[in-house]
Amino acid sequence: MNFATQTAGPARLVKLAAGIDRQRPLPSFAPMTLQQWFRRRGGTANPGGRPVVLFPDTFNNHLHTDVGVACVEAIEAVGWQVVMPQGHVCCGRPLYDYGFLDTAERYLRHVLDTLREHVRAGTPVVGMEPSCLAVFKDELTKLLPHDDDARRLARNAYHFAEFFHTFDIEPPRLGGKALLWGHCHHRATGGMDPEQRLLERMGVEVDNLKGGCCGLAGSWGFEQGKYEISMECGEQALLPAVRRADQDTLIVADGFSCRTQIKDSDTGRRALHLAQVMELARRRGSGGRTENAAEDLPGRPRPPVSVRAAHVGAAATAVVVPLLLTWRTLRNAQADRGVRRRVLSQ
C-alpha cells in the first residue's frame, strides 16, 4: 500500500480512483499497528496500577503509531495500567459525515461489546484522537439513547489532557513556549482549557490560538477539487501563526487532521501531540531546549527484521503468484490454439 500511495505514478492512479485531489499528499501506513506494538511488548508496564482504557483509534493505530506509543508511555509514567482493546474497534466517525447511520450504530454497538466490562467498572476511557473521542461524548448517546452502557461510556470518556486534568495527575516539567491549536471536535466537546492548563503546569508558556478550522476537516480536504479552499481555510489563522512562530516554539495539535494540514502546507514545521510533548519533557527535562523537538522523538515502531522479511515475502508472493498463474493460463491457451490449428489443418 505504501508503494502504491507514496510512489508518484501509482499514487496518481490511487488518487484518481479514490477521488482524491492530486495536490494532496497521501499519508503512509505505519510498519506495524499500535495494537501489534502493545501486544508484542507484553501489554502494560504497570500491571498493578489503576486501569485506564486507551482507545486505539484508526489514525493512531494504523498511521501515527508514534503518537500512540507516546500516549501509552505518558500514562504509564504516572503509574496507571494501560488497557488497550485488541481487534478492530472504530468509532465510525466518517460514517456520520456521509449519512451511514445504521452502519455507524453497528460500529458503536461493537465498541460497547468490547468495552462493556470496563465501562461497567467505571474505568476511564481515554481518547488520543479528539474526533474519535468526541463520538463517545456526543453522537453515542444520540444514536443509542436507551442504552445504559452508552451513557456509562459517555460519562467516563476523556480527551487525553482532560484525563490528566480530571484526575489531577502531575505532568513532567519542560519549560519553553508552545502554540496550541484545538481540533474542531475537541473544542465542541470540552474545549482546550485542560490542554492549556496541563502545558502551563509543565512550565510551558502557551499561546492558545483561536480562529476557525485548520481546513482539512477529516476527509473533506482530501476530496477532488477541494485542496485550494482547504488551504485557504488554514490560512485564516492556523498556518500564518505556525509560520510566525519561532523555531523553539512547540506546535501542539492533538488532531490528526490538524497535524496533517500543517505538514502538507509550506510551514516547514511538524506539529506534536500533547503526549509527544510529555515524552520530550521526560527526555530533555525542565529547562531543556525545545527547538527541533521532533528530531529528538522516536519514529514509528517497527516489527523485528524476521517479521518484516515475512511481510515482504508475503507481499511478493501476493504479486508474483497471480502473475505466474496468469502467464501459465495464457501459455496453455496459446498451446491449445496451436493444437486446434494442427487438427483443423489435418
CSV table of C-alpha atoms in Angstrom, one decimal:
chain,number,residue,atom,x,y,z
A,1,MET,CA,0.0,0.0,0.0
A,2,ASN,CA,2.8,2.4,0.8
A,3,PHE,CA,4.4,1.7,-2.6
A,4,ALA,CA,1.1,2.5,-4.2
A,5,THR,CA,0.5,5.7,-2.3
A,6,GLN,CA,4.0,7.1,-1.9
A,7,THR,CA,5.3,6.5,-5.5
A,8,ALA,CA,4.5,9.2,-8.0
A,9,GLY,CA,3.0,7.1,-10.8
A,10,PRO,CA,0.9,4.7,-8.7
A,11,ALA,CA,-0.1,7.4,-6.3
A,12,ARG,CA,-1.7,9.4,-9.2
A,13,LEU,CA,-3.8,6.4,-10.1
A,14,VAL,CA,-4.8,5.8,-6.5
A,15,LYS,CA,-5.9,9.4,-6.1
A,16,LEU,CA,-7.8,9.3,-9.4
A,17,ALA,CA,-9.6,6.1,-8.4
A,18,ALA,CA,-10.4,7.4,-4.9
A,19,GLY,CA,-11.5,10.9,-5.9
A,20,ILE,CA,-8.6,12.5,-4.0
A,21,ASP,CA,-7.1,15.8,-5.1
A,22,ARG,CA,-3.8,15.3,-6.9
A,23,GLN,CA,-2.2,18.1,-4.9
A,24,ARG,CA,-2.9,16.4,-1.6
A,25,PRO,CA,-0.2,14.1,-0.3
A,26,LEU,CA,-1.4,10.7,1.0
A,27,PRO,CA,-0.4,9.5,4.5
A,28,SER,CA,1.7,6.4,4.7
A,29,PHE,CA,0.8,3.3,6.8
A,30,ALA,CA,2.9,2.5,9.8
A,31,PRO,CA,5.2,-0.6,9.7
A,32,MET,CA,3.1,-2.1,12.5
A,33,THR,CA,-0.1,-1.1,14.2
A,34,LEU,CA,-0.2,0.3,17.8
A,35,GLN,CA,-2.1,-2.7,18.9
A,36,GLN,CA,0.6,-5.0,17.5
A,37,TRP,CA,3.3,-3.0,19.2
A,38,PHE,CA,1.4,-3.1,22.5
A,39,ARG,CA,0.8,-6.9,22.2
A,40,ARG,CA,4.5,-7.6,21.3
A,41,ARG,CA,5.8,-5.7,24.3
A,42,GLY,CA,3.6,-7.9,26.6
A,43,GLY,CA,0.9,-5.4,27.4
A,44,THR,CA,1.1,-2.7,30.1
A,45,ALA,CA,4.2,-1.9,32.0
A,46,ASN,CA,2.1,-1.3,35.2
A,47,PRO,CA,0.0,-4.5,35.7
A,48,GLY,CA,-0.7,-3.4,39.3
A,49,GLY,CA,-1.7,0.1,38.6
A,50,ARG,CA,-5.2,1.6,38.4
A,51,PRO,CA,-6.6,0.6,35.0
A,52,VAL,CA,-7.4,3.1,32.2
A,53,VAL,CA,-8.6,2.1,28.7
A,54,LEU,CA,-6.7,3.8,25.8
A,55,PHE,CA,-8.9,3.7,22.7
A,56,PRO,CA,-6.9,2.6,19.6
A,57,ASP,CA,-8.4,4.9,17.0
A,58,THR,CA,-7.8,4.2,13.4
A,59,PHE,CA,-5.4,7.2,12.9
A,60,ASN,CA,-3.1,6.4,15.7
A,61,ASN,CA,-3.4,2.6,15.3
A,62,HIS,CA,-2.5,2.5,11.6
A,63,LEU,CA,-0.8,5.8,10.7
A,64,HIS,CA,0.6,7.8,13.6
A,65,THR,CA,1.7,5.0,15.8
A,66,ASP,CA,4.5,7.1,17.3
A,67,VAL,CA,1.7,9.3,18.8
A,68,GLY,CA,0.0,6.1,20.2
A,69,VAL,CA,3.3,4.9,21.8
A,70,ALA,CA,3.8,8.3,23.4
A,71,CYS,CA,0.3,8.2,24.8
A,72,VAL,CA,0.8,4.8,26.3
A,73,GLU,CA,4.2,5.8,27.9
A,74,ALA,CA,2.9,9.1,29.2
A,75,ILE,CA,0.1,7.3,31.1
A,76,GLU,CA,2.3,4.6,32.3
A,77,ALA,CA,4.9,7.1,33.5
A,78,VAL,CA,2.4,8.3,36.2
A,79,GLY,CA,1.7,4.8,37.4
A,80,TRP,CA,-1.6,3.9,35.6
A,81,GLN,CA,-2.2,0.5,34.0
A,82,VAL,CA,-3.0,0.9,30.3
A,83,VAL,CA,-5.6,-1.4,28.9
A,84,MET,CA,-5.7,-1.5,25.1
A,85,PRO,CA,-8.6,-3.3,23.3
A,86,GLN,CA,-7.4,-5.7,20.6
A,87,GLY,CA,-9.1,-6.4,17.3
A,88,HIS,CA,-10.9,-3.9,15.1
A,89,VAL,CA,-12.7,-1.2,17.1
A,90,CYS,CA,-13.7,2.1,15.5
A,91,CYS,CA,-15.9,5.0,16.5
A,92,GLY,CA,-17.2,5.2,12.9
A,93,ARG,CA,-16.7,9.0,12.6
A,94,PRO,CA,-16.5,9.1,8.8
A,95,LEU,CA,-19.9,7.3,8.6
A,96,TYR,CA,-21.8,10.1,10.2
A,97,ASP,CA,-20.4,12.6,7.6
A,98,TYR,CA,-21.9,10.7,4.8
A,99,GLY,CA,-25.2,9.6,6.4
A,100,PHE,CA,-24.4,5.9,7.0
A,101,LEU,CA,-26.1,6.0,10.4
A,102,ASP,CA,-27.1,2.3,10.5
A,103,THR,CA,-23.5,1.2,9.9
A,104,ALA,CA,-22.3,3.7,12.5
A,105,GLU,CA,-24.7,2.3,15.0
A,106,ARG,CA,-23.3,-1.2,14.4
A,107,TYR,CA,-19.8,0.1,14.9
A,108,LEU,CA,-20.7,1.6,18.2
A,109,ARG,CA,-22.5,-1.5,19.4
A,110,HIS,CA,-19.3,-3.4,18.7
A,111,VAL,CA,-17.3,-0.8,20.7
A,112,LEU,CA,-19.8,-1.2,23.6
A,113,ASP,CA,-19.5,-5.0,23.4
A,114,THR,CA,-15.7,-4.7,23.5
A,115,LEU,CA,-15.6,-2.2,26.4
A,116,ARG,CA,-18.6,-3.3,28.4
A,117,GLU,CA,-16.6,-4.9,31.3
A,118,HIS,CA,-14.6,-1.7,31.6
A,119,VAL,CA,-17.4,0.9,31.4
A,120,ARG,CA,-19.5,-1.0,33.9
A,121,ALA,CA,-16.5,-1.0,36.3
A,122,GLY,CA,-16.2,2.8,35.9
A,123,THR,CA,-12.8,2.5,34.2
A,124,PRO,CA,-11.8,5.8,32.4
A,125,VAL,CA,-11.6,5.6,28.6
A,126,VAL,CA,-9.1,7.9,27.2
A,127,GLY,CA,-9.0,9.0,23.5
A,128,MET,CA,-5.9,10.0,21.7
A,129,GLU,CA,-7.7,11.4,18.7
A,130,PRO,CA,-10.2,14.2,19.5
A,131,SER,CA,-12.6,13.5,16.6
A,132,CYS,CA,-13.0,9.8,17.7
A,133,LEU,CA,-13.3,10.5,21.4
A,134,ALA,CA,-15.9,13.2,20.6
A,135,VAL,CA,-18.2,10.5,19.2
A,136,PHE,CA,-18.4,8.9,22.7
A,137,LYS,CA,-19.2,12.3,24.3
A,138,ASP,CA,-21.8,13.3,21.7
A,139,GLU,CA,-23.1,11.0,18.9
A,140,LEU,CA,-23.1,7.8,21.0
A,141,THR,CA,-26.0,8.7,23.3
A,142,LYS,CA,-27.9,10.2,20.4
A,143,LEU,CA,-27.7,7.0,18.4
A,144,LEU,CA,-28.3,4.8,21.4
A,145,PRO,CA,-30.4,6.9,23.7
A,146,HIS,CA,-31.8,4.0,25.8
A,147,ASP,CA,-28.5,2.1,26.3
A,148,ASP,CA,-27.2,2.3,29.8
A,149,ASP,CA,-23.7,1.3,28.8
A,150,ALA,CA,-23.7,4.0,26.2
A,151,ARG,CA,-24.4,6.6,28.9
A,152,ARG,CA,-21.7,5.0,31.1
A,153,LEU,CA,-19.1,5.3,28.3
A,154,ALA,CA,-20.1,8.9,27.6
A,155,ARG,CA,-19.6,9.7,31.3
A,156,ASN,CA,-16.2,8.0,31.5
A,157,ALA,CA,-14.8,9.2,28.2
A,158,TYR,CA,-11.9,11.7,28.4
A,159,HIS,CA,-9.8,13.6,25.9
A,160,PHE,CA,-6.1,13.0,26.6
A,161,ALA,CA,-5.3,16.2,28.6
A,162,GLU,CA,-8.8,16.1,30.2
A,163,PHE,CA,-7.8,12.7,31.7
A,164,PHE,CA,-4.7,14.2,33.3
A,165,HIS,CA,-6.6,17.3,34.5
A,166,THR,CA,-9.6,15.5,35.9
A,167,PHE,CA,-7.5,13.0,37.9
A,168,ASP,CA,-5.1,15.7,39.0
A,169,ILE,CA,-2.1,13.9,37.5
A,170,GLU,CA,1.2,15.8,37.7
A,171,PRO,CA,2.9,16.1,34.3
A,172,PRO,CA,6.7,16.2,33.7
A,173,ARG,CA,8.3,19.6,33.6
A,174,LEU,CA,9.7,21.1,30.4
A,175,GLY,CA,9.6,24.9,30.0
A,176,GLY,CA,9.7,26.9,26.8
A,177,LYS,CA,6.8,28.1,24.6
A,178,ALA,CA,4.1,26.4,22.7
A,179,LEU,CA,1.5,27.4,20.1
A,180,LEU,CA,-1.7,25.4,20.9
A,181,TRP,CA,-4.2,24.6,18.3
A,182,GLY,CA,-7.5,22.8,19.0
A,183,HIS,CA,-9.3,20.3,16.8
A,184,CYS,CA,-12.9,21.4,16.0
A,185,HIS,CA,-14.5,18.3,17.6
A,186,HIS,CA,-12.3,18.9,20.6
A,187,ARG,CA,-13.4,22.5,21.0
A,188,ALA,CA,-17.1,21.3,20.7
A,189,THR,CA,-16.8,18.6,23.4
A,190,GLY,CA,-14.9,20.1,26.3
A,191,GLY,CA,-12.7,22.8,24.9
A,192,MET,CA,-9.0,23.4,25.1
A,193,ASP,CA,-8.6,24.6,28.7
A,194,PRO,CA,-7.3,21.3,30.0
A,195,GLU,CA,-4.6,21.3,27.4
A,196,GLN,CA,-3.6,24.8,28.2
A,197,ARG,CA,-3.6,24.2,32.0
A,198,LEU,CA,-1.6,21.0,31.6
A,199,LEU,CA,1.1,22.7,29.4
A,200,GLU,CA,1.3,25.5,31.9
A,201,ARG,CA,1.8,23.0,34.7
A,202,MET,CA,4.7,21.7,32.7
A,203,GLY,CA,6.2,25.2,32.8
A,204,VAL,CA,5.3,26.0,29.1
A,205,GLU,CA,4.2,29.5,28.1
A,206,VAL,CA,1.1,28.8,25.9
A,207,ASP,CA,-0.4,30.8,23.1
A,208,ASN,CA,-3.9,29.2,22.7
A,209,LEU,CA,-4.6,30.1,19.1
A,210,LYS,CA,-8.2,30.9,18.1
A,211,GLY,CA,-9.7,31.1,14.7
A,212,GLY,CA,-11.9,28.7,12.7
A,213,CYS,CA,-10.8,25.4,11.3
A,214,CYS,CA,-7.5,24.0,10.1
A,215,GLY,CA,-9.3,23.4,6.8
A,216,LEU,CA,-8.7,19.7,6.3
A,217,ALA,CA,-11.9,18.7,8.1
A,218,GLY,CA,-11.4,15.0,8.0
A,219,SER,CA,-11.7,13.5,4.6
A,220,TRP,CA,-13.2,16.7,3.1
A,221,GLY,CA,-9.8,18.4,2.4
A,222,PHE,CA,-8.7,15.3,0.5
A,223,GLU,CA,-11.5,15.3,-2.0
A,224,GLN,CA,-11.0,16.3,-5.6
A,225,GLY,CA,-11.2,20.0,-6.2
A,226,LYS,CA,-11.2,21.0,-2.5
A,227,TYR,CA,-7.5,21.3,-1.9
A,228,GLU,CA,-7.3,25.1,-2.6
A,229,ILE,CA,-10.2,26.1,-0.4
A,230,SER,CA,-8.9,23.7,2.3
A,231,MET,CA,-5.7,25.6,2.3
A,232,GLU,CA,-7.5,28.9,2.3
A,233,CYS,CA,-9.3,27.9,5.4
A,234,GLY,CA,-6.0,27.1,7.1
A,235,GLU,CA,-4.6,30.5,6.0
A,236,GLN,CA,-7.3,32.3,8.1
A,237,ALA,CA,-5.5,31.6,11.4
A,238,LEU,CA,-3.5,28.4,11.8
A,239,LEU,CA,-0.9,28.4,9.0
A,240,PRO,CA,0.2,32.1,9.3
A,241,ALA,CA,0.6,31.6,13.1
A,242,VAL,CA,2.7,28.5,12.6
A,243,ARG,CA,5.0,30.4,10.1
A,244,ARG,CA,5.4,33.3,12.5
A,245,ALA,CA,6.3,31.0,15.4
A,246,ASP,CA,10.0,30.8,16.5
A,247,GLN,CA,11.8,27.6,15.9
A,248,ASP,CA,12.0,27.0,19.6
A,249,THR,CA,8.2,27.3,20.0
A,250,LEU,CA,6.5,23.9,20.0
A,251,ILE,CA,3.4,23.5,17.7
A,252,VAL,CA,0.9,21.4,19.7
A,253,ALA,CA,-2.1,19.9,17.9
A,254,ASP,CA,-3.7,16.6,19.1
A,255,GLY,CA,-5.9,16.2,16.0
A,256,PHE,CA,-4.7,14.1,13.1
A,257,SER,CA,-6.3,16.4,10.6
A,258,CYS,CA,-4.7,19.5,12.0
A,259,ARG,CA,-1.2,17.9,12.1
A,260,THR,CA,-1.7,16.7,8.6
A,261,GLN,CA,-2.7,20.1,7.3
A,262,ILE,CA,0.4,21.7,9.0
A,263,LYS,CA,2.6,19.0,7.4
A,264,ASP,CA,1.0,19.4,3.9
A,265,SER,CA,1.5,23.2,3.9
A,266,ASP,CA,4.6,25.2,3.4
A,267,THR,CA,5.2,26.0,7.0
A,268,GLY,CA,8.2,23.6,7.3
A,269,ARG,CA,7.1,22.7,10.8
A,270,ARG,CA,5.8,19.4,12.4
A,271,ALA,CA,3.1,19.6,15.0
A,272,LEU,CA,3.3,17.4,18.1
A,273,HIS,CA,0.6,15.6,20.1
A,274,LEU,CA,0.5,16.6,23.8
A,275,ALA,CA,1.7,13.1,24.7
A,276,GLN,CA,4.8,13.7,22.5
A,277,VAL,CA,5.4,17.0,24.4
A,278,MET,CA,5.4,14.9,27.6
A,279,GLU,CA,7.8,12.5,26.0
A,280,LEU,CA,10.1,15.4,25.1
A,281,ALA,CA,9.9,16.6,28.7
A,282,ARG,CA,10.9,13.2,30.0
A,283,ARG,CA,13.8,13.1,27.6
A,284,ARG,CA,15.1,16.7,27.9
A,285,GLY,CA,13.9,17.6,31.4
A,286,SER,CA,12.9,21.0,32.8
A,287,GLY,CA,14.6,23.9,31.1
A,288,GLY,CA,15.7,21.8,28.1
A,289,ARG,CA,15.9,23.4,24.7
A,290,THR,CA,12.8,22.9,22.6
A,291,GLU,CA,14.0,23.8,19.1
A,292,ASN,CA,14.0,20.9,16.6
A,293,ALA,CA,11.9,18.9,19.1
A,294,ALA,CA,10.6,16.5,16.5
A,295,GLU,CA,14.1,15.3,15.8
A,296,ASP,CA,14.5,14.2,19.4
A,297,LEU,CA,11.5,11.9,19.3
A,298,PRO,CA,11.5,8.3,18.1
A,299,GLY,CA,9.7,7.4,14.9
A,300,ARG,CA,7.0,4.9,14.4
A,301,PRO,CA,7.8,1.5,15.9
A,302,ARG,CA,8.9,-1.3,13.5
A,303,PRO,CA,8.5,-5.1,13.8
A,304,PRO,CA,11.6,-7.3,14.1
A,305,VAL,CA,13.6,-8.0,10.9
A,306,SER,CA,12.2,-11.5,10.7
A,307,VAL,CA,8.6,-10.2,10.7
A,308,ARG,CA,9.4,-7.5,8.1
A,309,ALA,CA,11.0,-10.2,5.9
A,310,ALA,CA,8.0,-12.4,6.2
A,311,HIS,CA,5.7,-9.4,5.3
A,312,VAL,CA,7.9,-8.6,2.2
A,313,GLY,CA,7.8,-12.3,1.2
A,314,ALA,CA,4.0,-12.4,1.6
A,315,ALA,CA,3.6,-9.3,-0.4
A,316,ALA,CA,5.9,-10.5,-3.2
A,317,THR,CA,4.0,-13.8,-3.2
A,318,ALA,CA,0.7,-12.0,-3.5
A,319,VAL,CA,2.0,-10.2,-6.6
A,320,VAL,CA,4.1,-13.0,-8.2
A,321,VAL,CA,1.8,-15.9,-7.8
A,322,PRO,CA,-1.2,-14.3,-9.7
A,323,LEU,CA,1.3,-13.2,-12.4
A,324,LEU,CA,2.6,-16.7,-12.8
A,325,LEU,CA,-0.9,-18.2,-12.9
A,326,THR,CA,-1.9,-15.7,-15.5
A,327,TRP,CA,1.2,-16.4,-17.6
A,328,ARG,CA,0.6,-20.1,-17.3
A,329,THR,CA,-3.1,-19.7,-18.3
A,330,LEU,CA,-2.1,-17.7,-21.3
A,331,ARG,CA,0.6,-20.2,-22.3
A,332,ASN,CA,-1.8,-23.1,-22.0
A,333,ALA,CA,-4.4,-21.2,-24.0
A,334,GLN,CA,-1.8,-20.5,-26.7
A,335,ALA,CA,-0.8,-24.2,-26.8
A,336,ASP,CA,-4.5,-25.2,-27.1
A,337,ARG,CA,-4.9,-22.9,-30.0
A,338,GLY,CA,-1.9,-24.4,-31.7
A,339,VAL,CA,-3.3,-27.9,-31.2
A,340,ARG,CA,-6.6,-26.8,-32.6
A,341,ARG,CA,-5.0,-25.3,-35.7
A,342,ARG,CA,-3.0,-28.5,-36.4
A,343,VAL,CA,-6.1,-30.6,-36.0
A,344,LEU,CA,-8.0,-28.4,-38.4
A,345,SER,CA,-5.2,-28.4,-40.9
A,346,GLN,CA,-5.1,-32.2,-40.9
